[in-house]
Short mmCIF file of C-alpha atoms in Angstrom, two decimals:
data_model
loop_
_atom_site.label_atom_id
_atom_site.label_comp_id
_atom_site.label_asym_id
_atom_site.label_seq_id
_atom_site.Cartn_x
_atom_site.Cartn_y
_atom_site.Cartn_z
CA MET A 1 -12.77 1.41 -13.60
CA ASN A 2 -12.99 2.39 -17.22
CA GLY A 3 -9.66 3.35 -18.77
CA LEU A 4 -7.62 2.20 -15.75
CA ILE A 5 -4.08 1.12 -16.60
CA ILE A 6 -2.01 -0.98 -14.20
CA ARG A 7 1.68 -0.84 -15.05
CA PRO A 8 5.15 -1.14 -13.54
CA TYR A 9 6.73 1.85 -11.80
CA ARG A 10 8.97 4.18 -13.81
CA PRO A 11 11.50 6.58 -12.19
CA ALA A 12 9.49 9.53 -13.55
CA ASP A 13 6.63 8.43 -11.23
CA ALA A 14 8.48 9.24 -7.99
CA ILE A 15 7.19 12.80 -7.49
CA GLY A 16 3.62 11.98 -8.54
CA LEU A 17 3.48 8.98 -6.20
CA ALA A 18 4.92 11.04 -3.32
CA THR A 19 2.14 13.58 -3.84
CA LEU A 20 -0.48 10.83 -4.04
CA PHE A 21 0.88 9.25 -0.83
CA HIS A 22 0.64 12.60 0.99
CA ARG A 23 -2.93 13.20 -0.23
CA ALA A 24 -4.01 9.67 0.68
CA VAL A 25 -2.71 10.13 4.23
CA GLN A 26 -3.96 13.69 4.72
CA GLU A 27 -7.36 13.37 3.05
CA GLY A 28 -8.10 9.66 2.71
CA THR A 29 -7.45 8.66 6.33
CA ALA A 30 -9.09 11.73 7.91
CA GLN A 31 -12.01 9.71 9.30
CA HIS A 32 -9.65 7.31 11.06
CA TYR A 33 -6.76 9.47 12.28
CA SER A 34 -6.48 12.87 13.92
CA ALA A 35 -4.82 15.83 12.20
CA GLU A 36 -1.87 15.41 14.59
CA GLN A 37 -1.49 11.74 13.64
CA ARG A 38 -1.73 12.48 9.91
CA GLN A 39 0.88 15.25 10.21
CA ALA A 40 3.26 12.90 12.05
CA TRP A 41 2.66 10.18 9.44
CA CYS A 42 3.23 12.37 6.38
CA ASN A 43 3.36 16.15 6.76
CA ALA A 44 4.52 16.78 3.18
CA PRO A 45 5.14 14.73 0.04
CA PRO A 46 8.41 12.86 0.63
CA THR A 47 11.34 13.98 -1.48
CA SER A 48 14.28 12.15 0.09
CA GLU A 49 16.49 9.59 -1.56
CA GLY A 50 15.10 7.14 1.02
CA TRP A 51 11.61 7.58 -0.46
CA ARG A 52 12.88 7.05 -3.99
CA ALA A 53 14.84 3.97 -2.89
CA ARG A 54 11.78 2.41 -1.22
CA VAL A 55 9.68 2.63 -4.37
CA GLU A 56 12.52 1.76 -6.75
CA GLU A 57 13.97 -1.22 -4.88
CA ALA A 58 10.61 -2.93 -4.40
CA VAL A 59 8.27 -4.19 -7.06
CA THR A 60 6.04 -1.14 -7.49
CA ILE A 61 2.82 -1.28 -9.46
CA VAL A 62 1.09 1.95 -10.52
CA ALA A 63 -2.55 2.61 -11.43
CA GLU A 64 -3.24 5.49 -13.77
CA ARG A 65 -5.95 6.85 -16.00
CA ASP A 66 -5.38 9.51 -18.64
CA GLY A 67 -1.79 9.90 -17.42
CA ARG A 68 -2.90 10.68 -13.84
CA HIS A 69 -1.64 8.58 -10.91
CA LEU A 70 -4.57 6.96 -9.07
CA GLY A 71 -2.74 4.51 -6.81
CA PHE A 72 0.29 2.35 -6.20
CA MET A 73 1.46 -0.67 -4.23
CA THR A 74 4.96 -1.87 -3.44
CA MET A 75 6.16 -5.30 -2.36
CA ASP A 76 9.52 -6.79 -1.50
CA MET A 77 9.40 -10.01 -3.50
CA GLU A 78 12.06 -11.67 -1.35
CA THR A 79 10.24 -11.23 1.95
CA GLY A 80 6.62 -10.76 0.87
CA TYR A 81 6.36 -7.45 2.70
CA LEU A 82 3.78 -5.11 1.19
CA ASP A 83 5.11 -1.67 2.12
CA PHE A 84 2.92 0.92 0.36
CA ALA A 85 -0.73 0.49 -0.64
CA TYR A 86 -2.29 3.88 -1.42
CA VAL A 87 -4.96 5.25 -3.73
CA ALA A 88 -6.08 8.80 -4.45
CA PRO A 89 -8.89 9.87 -2.09
CA GLU A 90 -11.33 10.50 -4.95
CA VAL A 91 -11.10 6.87 -6.16
CA MET A 92 -11.17 5.10 -2.79
CA GLY A 93 -13.72 2.28 -2.90
CA LYS A 94 -13.89 2.26 -6.71
CA GLY A 95 -11.75 -0.79 -7.47
CA VAL A 96 -8.32 0.79 -7.94
CA ALA A 97 -6.82 -0.86 -4.86
CA ALA A 98 -8.36 -4.22 -5.81
CA ALA A 99 -6.86 -4.01 -9.31
CA LEU A 100 -3.43 -3.14 -7.92
CA TYR A 101 -3.65 -5.86 -5.28
CA ALA A 102 -4.59 -8.54 -7.83
CA VAL A 103 -1.36 -7.80 -9.73
CA ILE A 104 0.80 -7.70 -6.58
CA GLU A 105 -0.59 -10.97 -5.22
CA GLY A 106 -0.26 -12.61 -8.62
CA ARG A 107 3.40 -11.63 -8.76
CA ALA A 108 3.96 -12.92 -5.22
CA ARG A 109 2.41 -16.26 -6.17
CA THR A 110 4.54 -16.42 -9.32
CA GLN A 111 7.64 -15.84 -7.16
CA GLY A 112 6.57 -18.79 -5.00
CA LEU A 113 6.02 -16.75 -1.84
CA ALA A 114 4.13 -18.63 0.87
CA ARG A 115 3.25 -15.64 3.04
CA LEU A 116 2.61 -11.91 2.67
CA GLU A 117 2.93 -9.33 5.47
CA THR A 118 2.03 -5.68 5.93
CA GLU A 119 1.35 -3.04 8.55
CA ALA A 120 -2.15 -1.85 7.72
CA SER A 121 -3.77 1.42 8.72
CA LEU A 122 -7.22 1.48 10.30
CA LEU A 123 -8.54 2.45 6.86
CA ALA A 124 -6.76 -0.40 5.03
CA GLN A 125 -7.55 -3.24 7.43
CA PRO A 126 -11.07 -3.98 6.08
CA PHE A 127 -9.70 -4.05 2.52
CA PHE A 128 -7.04 -6.59 3.44
CA LYS A 129 -9.51 -8.70 5.44
CA ARG A 130 -11.76 -8.88 2.36
CA HIS A 131 -8.77 -10.26 0.46
CA GLY A 132 -8.04 -13.04 2.94
CA TRP A 133 -5.58 -11.35 5.28
CA ARG A 134 -5.72 -11.70 9.05
CA ILE A 135 -4.59 -9.46 11.87
CA VAL A 136 -1.53 -10.83 13.64
CA LYS A 137 -1.14 -7.99 16.14
CA ARG A 138 -2.64 -4.58 16.77
CA GLN A 139 0.05 -2.03 17.49
CA GLU A 140 0.94 1.63 17.65
CA VAL A 141 3.87 3.04 15.71
CA GLU A 142 5.45 6.25 16.87
CA ARG A 143 6.29 9.09 14.48
CA SER A 144 7.63 12.38 15.84
CA GLY A 145 6.41 11.45 19.31
CA VAL A 146 2.85 10.73 18.11
CA LYS A 147 1.32 7.26 18.39
CA ILE A 148 -0.45 5.99 15.28
CA PRO A 149 -2.49 2.77 15.57
CA ASN A 150 -2.26 0.12 12.89
CA ALA A 151 -2.07 -3.67 12.67
CA ARG A 152 0.46 -6.19 11.53
CA MET A 153 -1.37 -8.43 9.08
CA GLU A 154 -0.51 -11.51 7.07
CA LYS A 155 -1.86 -13.69 4.34
CA ARG A 156 -0.76 -17.23 3.73
CA LEU A 157 -0.71 -18.08 0.06
CA VAL A 158 -2.00 -21.53 -0.73
CA ARG A 159 -0.45 -23.04 -3.78
CA ARG A 160 -3.02 -23.69 -6.48
CA PHE A 161 -2.52 -26.75 -8.61
CA ALA A 162 -4.02 -27.30 -12.04
CA ALA A 163 -6.61 -30.07 -12.27
CA ALA A 164 -5.37 -33.21 -13.98
#
């Protein structure tokens, strides 16, 4: 994507990323989840301290163009858990997620992580499969009494050694 910038999270990003997260759930997953499921998942942009803590305590990478948030991913670099992986609906399938993911996986490899984990939505599962992840278990999470299907996925990172 022309003009795409991938950069570390800044505290001023919190509100913009919350809005992007809400839009990605409400609009981006509409072909995979019912309105009831999307409402239970994220009925409004999150504003709690818990939201801010989740994006600030993890390694969060942001994609932007012309100052506009286009996506973000977060990973706990101690456990290898990829928590958030969202892009704006209008740029889905245009390389933003791939650019973010390349940075996140590169950081995980630099940290020496051997395995990455996530809980992937029905929408995200094909993306992760294309990047070498496998489904460990299909499951349903419950939010506000509504069951939302997803899958626990993992990727084992093979150490790459330089040729002698």
